[in-house]
Structure formats: C-alpha cells, structure tokens
Coordinates of C-alpha atoms and ligand atoms in Angstrom, one line a residue:
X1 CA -19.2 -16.8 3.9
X2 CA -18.6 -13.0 4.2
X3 CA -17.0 -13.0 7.2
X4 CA -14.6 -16.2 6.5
X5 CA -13.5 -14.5 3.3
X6 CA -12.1 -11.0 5.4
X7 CA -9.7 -13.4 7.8
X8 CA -8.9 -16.7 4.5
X9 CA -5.3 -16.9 3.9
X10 CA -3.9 -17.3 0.5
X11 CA -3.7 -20.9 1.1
X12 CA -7.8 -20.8 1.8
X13 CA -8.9 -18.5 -1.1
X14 CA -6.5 -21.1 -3.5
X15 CA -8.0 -24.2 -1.9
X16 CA -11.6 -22.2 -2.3
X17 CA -11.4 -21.6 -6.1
X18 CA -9.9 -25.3 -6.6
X19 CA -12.4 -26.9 -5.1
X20 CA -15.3 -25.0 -6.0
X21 CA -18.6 -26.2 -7.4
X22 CA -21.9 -24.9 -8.5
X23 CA -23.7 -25.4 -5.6
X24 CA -20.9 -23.1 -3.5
X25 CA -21.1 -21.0 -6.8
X26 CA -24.6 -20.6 -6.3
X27 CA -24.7 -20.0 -2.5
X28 CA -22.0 -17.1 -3.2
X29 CA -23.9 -15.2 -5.8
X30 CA -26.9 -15.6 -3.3
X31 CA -25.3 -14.0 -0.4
X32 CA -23.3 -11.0 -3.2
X33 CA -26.6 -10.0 -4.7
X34 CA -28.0 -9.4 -1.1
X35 CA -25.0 -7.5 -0.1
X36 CA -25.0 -5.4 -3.2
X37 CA -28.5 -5.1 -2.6
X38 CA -27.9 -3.4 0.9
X39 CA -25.9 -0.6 -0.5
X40 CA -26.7 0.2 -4.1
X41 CA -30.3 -2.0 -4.5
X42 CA -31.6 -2.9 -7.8
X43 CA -29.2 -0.5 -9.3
X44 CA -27.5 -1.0 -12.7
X45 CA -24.6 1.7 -13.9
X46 CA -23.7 2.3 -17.0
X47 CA -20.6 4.1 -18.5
X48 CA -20.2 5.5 -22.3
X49 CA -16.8 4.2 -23.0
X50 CA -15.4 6.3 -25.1
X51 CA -11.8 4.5 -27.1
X52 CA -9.7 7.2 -27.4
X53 CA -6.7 5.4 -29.1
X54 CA -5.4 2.1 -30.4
X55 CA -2.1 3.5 -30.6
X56 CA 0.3 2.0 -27.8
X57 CA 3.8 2.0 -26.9
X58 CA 3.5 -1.0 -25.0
X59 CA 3.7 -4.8 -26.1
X60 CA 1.6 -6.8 -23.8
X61 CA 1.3 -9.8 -24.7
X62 CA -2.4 -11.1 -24.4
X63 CA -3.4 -7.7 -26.0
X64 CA -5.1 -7.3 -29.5
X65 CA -3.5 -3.3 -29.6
X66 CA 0.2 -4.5 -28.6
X67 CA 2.7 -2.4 -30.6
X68 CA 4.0 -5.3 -32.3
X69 CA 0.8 -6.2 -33.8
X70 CA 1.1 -4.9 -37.9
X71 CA -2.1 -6.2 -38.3
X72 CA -3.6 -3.6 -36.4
X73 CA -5.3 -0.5 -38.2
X74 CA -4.1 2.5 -35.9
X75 CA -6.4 5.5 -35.2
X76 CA -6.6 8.2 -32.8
X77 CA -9.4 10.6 -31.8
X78 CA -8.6 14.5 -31.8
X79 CA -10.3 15.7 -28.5
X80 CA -12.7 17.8 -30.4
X81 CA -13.9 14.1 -31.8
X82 CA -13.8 12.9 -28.2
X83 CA -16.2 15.8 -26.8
X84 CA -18.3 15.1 -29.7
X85 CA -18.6 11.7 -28.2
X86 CA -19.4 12.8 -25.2
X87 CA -21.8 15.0 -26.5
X88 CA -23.8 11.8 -28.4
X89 CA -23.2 10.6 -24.8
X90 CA -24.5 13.1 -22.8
X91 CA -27.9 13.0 -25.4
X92 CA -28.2 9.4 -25.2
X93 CA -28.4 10.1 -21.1
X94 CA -24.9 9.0 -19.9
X95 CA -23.3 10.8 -17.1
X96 CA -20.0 9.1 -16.9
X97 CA -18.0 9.1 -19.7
X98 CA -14.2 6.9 -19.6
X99 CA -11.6 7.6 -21.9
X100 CA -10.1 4.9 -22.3
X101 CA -6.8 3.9 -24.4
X102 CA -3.4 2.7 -25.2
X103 CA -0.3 4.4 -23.9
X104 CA -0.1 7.0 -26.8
X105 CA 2.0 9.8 -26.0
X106 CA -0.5 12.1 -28.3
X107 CA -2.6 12.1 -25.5
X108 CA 0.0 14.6 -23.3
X109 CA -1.0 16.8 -20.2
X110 CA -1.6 19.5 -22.0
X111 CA -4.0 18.3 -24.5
X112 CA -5.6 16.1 -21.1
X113 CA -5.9 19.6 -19.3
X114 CA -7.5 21.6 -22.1
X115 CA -9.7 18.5 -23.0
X116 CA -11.2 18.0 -19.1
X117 CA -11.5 22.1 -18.8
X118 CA -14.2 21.3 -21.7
X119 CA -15.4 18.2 -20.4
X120 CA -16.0 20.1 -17.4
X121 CA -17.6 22.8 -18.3
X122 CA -19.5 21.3 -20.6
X123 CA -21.2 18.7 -18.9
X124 CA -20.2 19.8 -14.9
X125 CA -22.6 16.8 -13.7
X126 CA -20.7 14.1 -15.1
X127 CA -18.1 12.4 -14.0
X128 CA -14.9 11.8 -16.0
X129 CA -12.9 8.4 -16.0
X130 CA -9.8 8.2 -17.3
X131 CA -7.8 4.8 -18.2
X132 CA -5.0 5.6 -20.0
X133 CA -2.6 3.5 -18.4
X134 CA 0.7 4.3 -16.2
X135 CA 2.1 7.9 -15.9
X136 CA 3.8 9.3 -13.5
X137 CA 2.4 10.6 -10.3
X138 CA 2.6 14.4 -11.1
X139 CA 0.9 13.4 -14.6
X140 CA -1.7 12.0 -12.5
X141 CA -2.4 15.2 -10.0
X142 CA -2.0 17.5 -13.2
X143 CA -5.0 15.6 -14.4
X144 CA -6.9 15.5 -11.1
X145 CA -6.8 18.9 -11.1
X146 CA -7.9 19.5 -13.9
X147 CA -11.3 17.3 -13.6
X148 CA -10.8 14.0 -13.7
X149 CA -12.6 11.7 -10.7
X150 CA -12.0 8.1 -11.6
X151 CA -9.2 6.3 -12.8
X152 CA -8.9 2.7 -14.7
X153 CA -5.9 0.6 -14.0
X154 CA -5.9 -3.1 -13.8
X155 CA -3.2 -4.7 -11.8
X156 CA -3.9 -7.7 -14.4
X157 CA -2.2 -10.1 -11.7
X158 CA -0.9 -9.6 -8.1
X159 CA 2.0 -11.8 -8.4
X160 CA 5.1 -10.8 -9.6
X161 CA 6.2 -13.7 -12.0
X162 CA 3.0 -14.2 -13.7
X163 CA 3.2 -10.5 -14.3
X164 CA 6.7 -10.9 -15.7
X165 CA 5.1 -13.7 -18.2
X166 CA 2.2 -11.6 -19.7
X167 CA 4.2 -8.7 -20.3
X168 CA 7.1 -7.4 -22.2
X169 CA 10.1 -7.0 -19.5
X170 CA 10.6 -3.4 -20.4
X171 CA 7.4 -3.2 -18.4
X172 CA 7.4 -3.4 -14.5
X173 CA 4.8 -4.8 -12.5
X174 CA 6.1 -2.8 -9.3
X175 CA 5.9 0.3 -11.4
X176 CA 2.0 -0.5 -12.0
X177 CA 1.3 -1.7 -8.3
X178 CA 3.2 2.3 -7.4
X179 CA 0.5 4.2 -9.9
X180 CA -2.2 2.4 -8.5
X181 CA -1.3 3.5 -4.9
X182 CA -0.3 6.9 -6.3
X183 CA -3.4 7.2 -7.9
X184 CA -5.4 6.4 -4.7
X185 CA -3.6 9.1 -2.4
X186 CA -4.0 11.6 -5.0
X187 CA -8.2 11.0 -4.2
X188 CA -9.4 9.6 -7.2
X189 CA -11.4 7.1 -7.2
X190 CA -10.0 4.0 -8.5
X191 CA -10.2 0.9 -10.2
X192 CA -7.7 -2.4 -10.7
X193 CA -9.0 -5.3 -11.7
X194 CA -7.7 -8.8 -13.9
X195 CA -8.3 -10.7 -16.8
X196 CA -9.8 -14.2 -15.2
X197 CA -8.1 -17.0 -17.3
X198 CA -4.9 -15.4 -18.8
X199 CA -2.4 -17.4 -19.6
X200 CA -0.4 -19.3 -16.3
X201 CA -3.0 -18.3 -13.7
X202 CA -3.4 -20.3 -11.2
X203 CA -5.7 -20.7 -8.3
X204 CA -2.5 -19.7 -6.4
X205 CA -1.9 -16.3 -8.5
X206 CA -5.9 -16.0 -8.1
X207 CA -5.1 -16.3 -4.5
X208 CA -2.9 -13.3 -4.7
X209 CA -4.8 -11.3 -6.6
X210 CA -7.9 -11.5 -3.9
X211 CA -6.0 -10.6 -1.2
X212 CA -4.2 -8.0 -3.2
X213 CA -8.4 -6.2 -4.1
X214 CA -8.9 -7.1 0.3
X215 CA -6.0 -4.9 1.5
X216 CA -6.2 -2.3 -1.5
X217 CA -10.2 -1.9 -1.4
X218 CA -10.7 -0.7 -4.9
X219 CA -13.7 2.0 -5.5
X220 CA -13.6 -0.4 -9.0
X221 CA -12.8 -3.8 -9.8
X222 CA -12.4 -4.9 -13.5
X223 CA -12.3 -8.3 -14.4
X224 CA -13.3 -10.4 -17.6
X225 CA -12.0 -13.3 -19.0
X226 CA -9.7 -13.6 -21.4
X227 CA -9.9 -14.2 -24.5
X228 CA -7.6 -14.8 -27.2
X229 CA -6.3 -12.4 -30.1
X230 CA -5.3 -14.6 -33.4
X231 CA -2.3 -11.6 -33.5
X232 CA -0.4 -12.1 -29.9
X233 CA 1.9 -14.7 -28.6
X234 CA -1.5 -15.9 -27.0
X235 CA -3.6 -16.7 -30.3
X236 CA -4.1 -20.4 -29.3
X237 CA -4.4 -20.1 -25.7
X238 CA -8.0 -21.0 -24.2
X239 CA -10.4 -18.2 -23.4
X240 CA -11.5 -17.9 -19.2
X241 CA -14.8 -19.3 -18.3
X242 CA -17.6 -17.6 -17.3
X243 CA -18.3 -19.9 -14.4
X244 CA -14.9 -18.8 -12.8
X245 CA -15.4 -15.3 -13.5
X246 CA -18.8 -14.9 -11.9
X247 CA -17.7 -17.0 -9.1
X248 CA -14.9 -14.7 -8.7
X249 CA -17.8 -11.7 -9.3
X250 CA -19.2 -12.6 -6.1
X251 CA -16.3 -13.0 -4.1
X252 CA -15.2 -9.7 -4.5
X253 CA -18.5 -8.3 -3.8
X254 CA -18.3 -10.0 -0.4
X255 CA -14.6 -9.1 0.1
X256 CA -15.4 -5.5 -0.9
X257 CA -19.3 -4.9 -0.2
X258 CA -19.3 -0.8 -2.0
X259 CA -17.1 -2.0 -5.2
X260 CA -18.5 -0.8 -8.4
X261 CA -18.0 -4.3 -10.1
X262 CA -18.4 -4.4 -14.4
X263 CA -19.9 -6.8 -16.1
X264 CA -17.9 -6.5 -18.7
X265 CA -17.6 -6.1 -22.4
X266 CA -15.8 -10.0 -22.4
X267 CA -17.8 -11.5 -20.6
X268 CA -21.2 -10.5 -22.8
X269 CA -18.6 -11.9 -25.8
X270 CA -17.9 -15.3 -24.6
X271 CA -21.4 -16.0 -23.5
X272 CA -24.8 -14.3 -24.9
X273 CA -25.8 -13.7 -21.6
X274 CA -22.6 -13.0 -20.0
X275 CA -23.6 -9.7 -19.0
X276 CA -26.7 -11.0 -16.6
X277 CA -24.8 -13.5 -15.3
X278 CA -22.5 -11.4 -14.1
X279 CA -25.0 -9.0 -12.6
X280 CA -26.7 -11.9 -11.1
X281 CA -23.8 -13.3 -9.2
X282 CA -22.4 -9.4 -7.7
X283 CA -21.8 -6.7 -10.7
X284 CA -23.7 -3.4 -10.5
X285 CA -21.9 -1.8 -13.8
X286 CA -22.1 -1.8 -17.5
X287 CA -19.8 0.1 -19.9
X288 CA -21.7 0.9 -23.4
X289 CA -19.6 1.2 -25.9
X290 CA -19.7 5.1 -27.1
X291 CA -16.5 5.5 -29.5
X292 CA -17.5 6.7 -33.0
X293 CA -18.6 4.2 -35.3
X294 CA -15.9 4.1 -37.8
X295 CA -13.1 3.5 -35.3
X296 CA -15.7 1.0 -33.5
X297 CA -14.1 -2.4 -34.7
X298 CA -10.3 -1.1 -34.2
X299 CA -10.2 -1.0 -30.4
X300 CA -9.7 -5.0 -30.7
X301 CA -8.2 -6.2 -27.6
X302 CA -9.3 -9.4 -28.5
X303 CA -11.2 -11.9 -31.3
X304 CA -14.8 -11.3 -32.2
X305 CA -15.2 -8.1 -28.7
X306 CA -18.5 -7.3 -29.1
X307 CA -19.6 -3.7 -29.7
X308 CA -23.7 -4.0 -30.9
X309 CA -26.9 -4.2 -29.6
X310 CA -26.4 -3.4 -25.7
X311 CA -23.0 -3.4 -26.2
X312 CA -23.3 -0.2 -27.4
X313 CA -24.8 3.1 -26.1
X314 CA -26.9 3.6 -28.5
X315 CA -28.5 0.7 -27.5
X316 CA -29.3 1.7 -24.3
X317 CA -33.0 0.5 -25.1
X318 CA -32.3 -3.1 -25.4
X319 CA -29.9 -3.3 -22.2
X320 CA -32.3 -1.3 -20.3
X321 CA -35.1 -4.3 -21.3
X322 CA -32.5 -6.7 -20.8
X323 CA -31.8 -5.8 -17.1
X324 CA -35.3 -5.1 -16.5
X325 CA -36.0 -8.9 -17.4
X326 CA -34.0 -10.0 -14.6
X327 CA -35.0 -7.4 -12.2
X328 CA -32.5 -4.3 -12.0
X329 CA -33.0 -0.8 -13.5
X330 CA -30.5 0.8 -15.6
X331 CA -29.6 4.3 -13.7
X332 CA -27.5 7.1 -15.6
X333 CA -26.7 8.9 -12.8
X334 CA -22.9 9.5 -12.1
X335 CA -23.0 6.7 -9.5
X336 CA -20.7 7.0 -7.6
X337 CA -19.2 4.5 -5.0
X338 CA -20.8 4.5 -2.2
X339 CA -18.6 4.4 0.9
Ligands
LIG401 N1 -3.7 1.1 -21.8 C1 -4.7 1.0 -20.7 C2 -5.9 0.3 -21.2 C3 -5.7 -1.2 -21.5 S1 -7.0 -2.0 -22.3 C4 -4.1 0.4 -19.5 O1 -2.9 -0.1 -19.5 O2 -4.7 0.3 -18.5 C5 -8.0 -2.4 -21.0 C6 -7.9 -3.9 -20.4 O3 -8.3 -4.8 -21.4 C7 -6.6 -4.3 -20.0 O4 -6.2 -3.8 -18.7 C8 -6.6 -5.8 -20.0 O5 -6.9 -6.4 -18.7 C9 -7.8 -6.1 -21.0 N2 -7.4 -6.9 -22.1 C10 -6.4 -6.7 -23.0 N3 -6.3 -7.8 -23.8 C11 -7.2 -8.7 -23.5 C12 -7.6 -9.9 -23.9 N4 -6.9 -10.6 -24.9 N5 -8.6 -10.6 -23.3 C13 -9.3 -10.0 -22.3 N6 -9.0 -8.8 -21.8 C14 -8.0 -8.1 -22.4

C-alpha cells in the first residue's frame, strides 16, 4: 500500500477512508509498524509537556480554553515556574520538554529569549519545543535563535471552508498554512497535525488534509480525535473514533516513513488503551503531562482530558510497563527525527 498512497489522488484517499474496513485497517497498521520499525525500531518517545497558559486571545470554537469560555479558571506560569518544571522534568529523565499554550501575549519575545537562554544552559542536551501558536515570522527566528528546535502547529484542517467553520473569522486559515511554511524555512523542526472527527469533516476534507502532510512532510504530525467541551458551540457534537484515528495513524506513517507520530493525550481519554493502539497501528511518541499539579486540571481543551497514571510524567513507571507489555521501550533521549 506504501507505494499506492505517494501517487492516490484526493478522490482515492476519500474513496480509501470511506470504504475502509478492519481487515484494510489491520493490513495498514501491519505494513506502518514495519516501516516505523526500519527507521526508529521498538522505540517509544516521550515528551514532558509542560502547559504554560490557559489564557488565549483566540475563540476557536471546539476548544475548551477559547476566550469566550467564563467558565474557564485562567492561570499562567511565570518562567521561573516553567524551569522549575523542567527541572522536575529533567529529574524524572525527560529530554524534551514542549511549552505548550494559548495565544497569551504574556508570553512576549523577550520573556521567550531570556526563558530558552536558561532552558539552554541549563539543560544544553535537551531539546526545546515550542507550541504557542501563530506569530509572526521574525517572532519565530527571534526564538530560533535563541534555542528553540521544534515547533507545534496543527493545521487542524487543510481545507479552507471547514477551517472557516471551526474557527472564529477574525482567524485565517491562510495565515496558519504561512507560519507553518515560515516555521519550516526558518529550520526548525516541525509539527502540524488535526483533530480526527471535528465537527463537518469529511472523508473529502480528510482527503485534503493527507495530501496536505504528503507535500509538506512534517518532522511531526499531531492528531487525536475530538472530543467535546460541554463549554463551546461544540458541547453536543460526537467525539472522533479511535478506529478512524489509528487508521489514519498508519497512513501517515506510510505517507511519511521518519514522522514522529503522537499517540496522543485524546486518544488514551476516549479509549483506556488508546495510547497502545495507536502505537500499534504507526505512533512512536508520547507526551507526559509535566505542568504543575495545581494548574493540572485547567489546561481543559476538552471534557474528562486525562492527566494521571501515564498520562503524566511522573508516571513514567507505569507507561514504561505499559509499552513494555506490547513490545516497545520507552527512550528519553531527545529523539530526534530521523531523516
Ligand atoms: N494555541 C496553540 C495550542 C493549541 S492547543 C496553537 O494554536 O497551536 C493544542 C491542540 O489541541 C489544538 O491544536 C487542537 O487541535 C487540540 N484541541 C483543541 N480543542 C480540542 C478538542 N475539543 N478536542 C480535541 N483536541 C482539541
């Protein structure tokens, strides 16, 4: 199937996810774990994610932070909080850390420049993430400059209308597709990625958003389903399957062989064992949560988002046995995409 899926026209990837089934679903997985096997082997990532801010100017409207929510308990960390994290982080054996967080205008260069100079000197064998949503494109070199290696920046859909539907229209989905190149040929290393399930996607939008990851070739890919927040426009919208996502796991493994692929945070909250299924049918990544405990249940982007037991980095034990029990080995190394 590899080679079908680097020449299938958005007509073929639509008809593909439309009439999938579980054998095909099956077969994929197959033929992604052996490819992921070539290049990174029984290799498992993990990431301390580390939730800087709830606070966002933005008013997306699947999203549990949106700036319309009042339900919403705001909170911010100061960056000497955030290096304390990193600290915990760097104890607990993680060598990535991501900041990740709402478009908060606290968070400016400056502060960014001073924070990463610590970061950096602190811990000069990790690697810093940084998903903080869109800036401009001298914000971004400022900040590669000054440390960081990866940036976080889902697309959240490749076609323009379905864009326009999920989000506010003060926000611009070619604005979004222009940091992500931007952030690309300033050298860092970058990740897009989609919710699987949001609200009007289609297998034709899905379509898009394939062939969108083909022709970008992402060092990242993020995607999880969605899931509902009883605050946002969304509240009674269905959540994304995990059969769809992990079928759409594995096609991106094959469309992309070196992407570093999450399983992520949603998909271990809509299933117990989201989180091996998703390793099983392509991911090689899992982001721990490391934000400090009393901010832990604010960063709500949705209902019930797990942040316990593996879900968290102090747990590292328990997802350590968990991904031994289906064959992989957690590694804390930076790891790095591997081209
Ligand atoms: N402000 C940053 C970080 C956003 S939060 C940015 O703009 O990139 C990280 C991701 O969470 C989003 O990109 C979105 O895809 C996901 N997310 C938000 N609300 C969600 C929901 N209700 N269900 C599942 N994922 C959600």
């Amino acid at each position: 199937m590899r080679e079908a899926l680097q020449t299938m026209t958005e007509e073929g990837f639509a008809h593909l996810i439309e009439t999938r089934t579980s054998e095909l679903a099956k077969s994929l997985a197959e033929e992604a774990v052996q490819v992921r096997q070539e290049i990174y082997g029984k290799a498992v990532y993990v990431r301390g994610l580390i939730e800087v801010s709830n606070i966002c100017k933005n008013d997306c409207l699947y999203c549990g932070i949106r700036a319309s929510n009042k339900n919403c308990q705001r909170y911010r960390l100061t960056p000497e909080e955030i290096l304390e994290c990193a600290g915990e982080g760097y104890r607990l054996g993680f060598r990535t850390f991501v900041l990740q967080g709402g478009e908060d205008a606290y968070y400016t260069d400056e502060l960014l420049v001073s924070l990463l100079t610590k970061l950096k000197e602190k811990y000069p064998d990790c690697a810093i993430t940084l998903s903080l949503g869109e800036r401009s494109r001298e914000s971004y070199k400022t900040l590669k400059e000054a440390g960081a290696d990866r940036y976080l920046l889902r697309h959240e859909t490749a076609d323009k209308p379905h864009y326009e539907t999920l989000h506010p229209s003060s926000m611009s989905f070619d604005n979004r597709m222009e940091c992500l190149r931007n952030l690309q040929e300033l050298g860092y290393q970058v990740g897009c990625g989609f919710m699987v399930g949001s609200p009007g996607q289609t297998p034709q939008t899905l379509a898009k958003d394939l062939l969108f990851i083909r022709d970008f070739k992402p060092d990242m890919c993020g995607i999880g389903p969605f899931v509902p927040h009883a605050d946002t426009v969304f509240a009674r919208e269905p959540s994304g399957t995990v059969e769809l996502t992990c079928f759409l796991l594995s096609i991106i493994r094959l469309l992309h062989p070196p992407v570093l692929l999450p399983a992520t945070t949603a998909l271990g909250t809509i299933h117990p064992e989201g989180r091996e299924l998703g390793i099983l049918s392509g991911a090689n990544v899992v982001m721990p949560n490391l934000s400090p405990e009393n901010v832990r249940g604010k960063y709500e982007l949705y209902d019930n988002k797990l942040n316990t037991g593996a879900e968290a980095a102090q747990g590292l034990k328990s997802l350590r046995e968990r991904m031994a029990a289906i064959g992989y080995e957690v590694v804390t190394d930076r790891g790095d995409v591997k081209k």
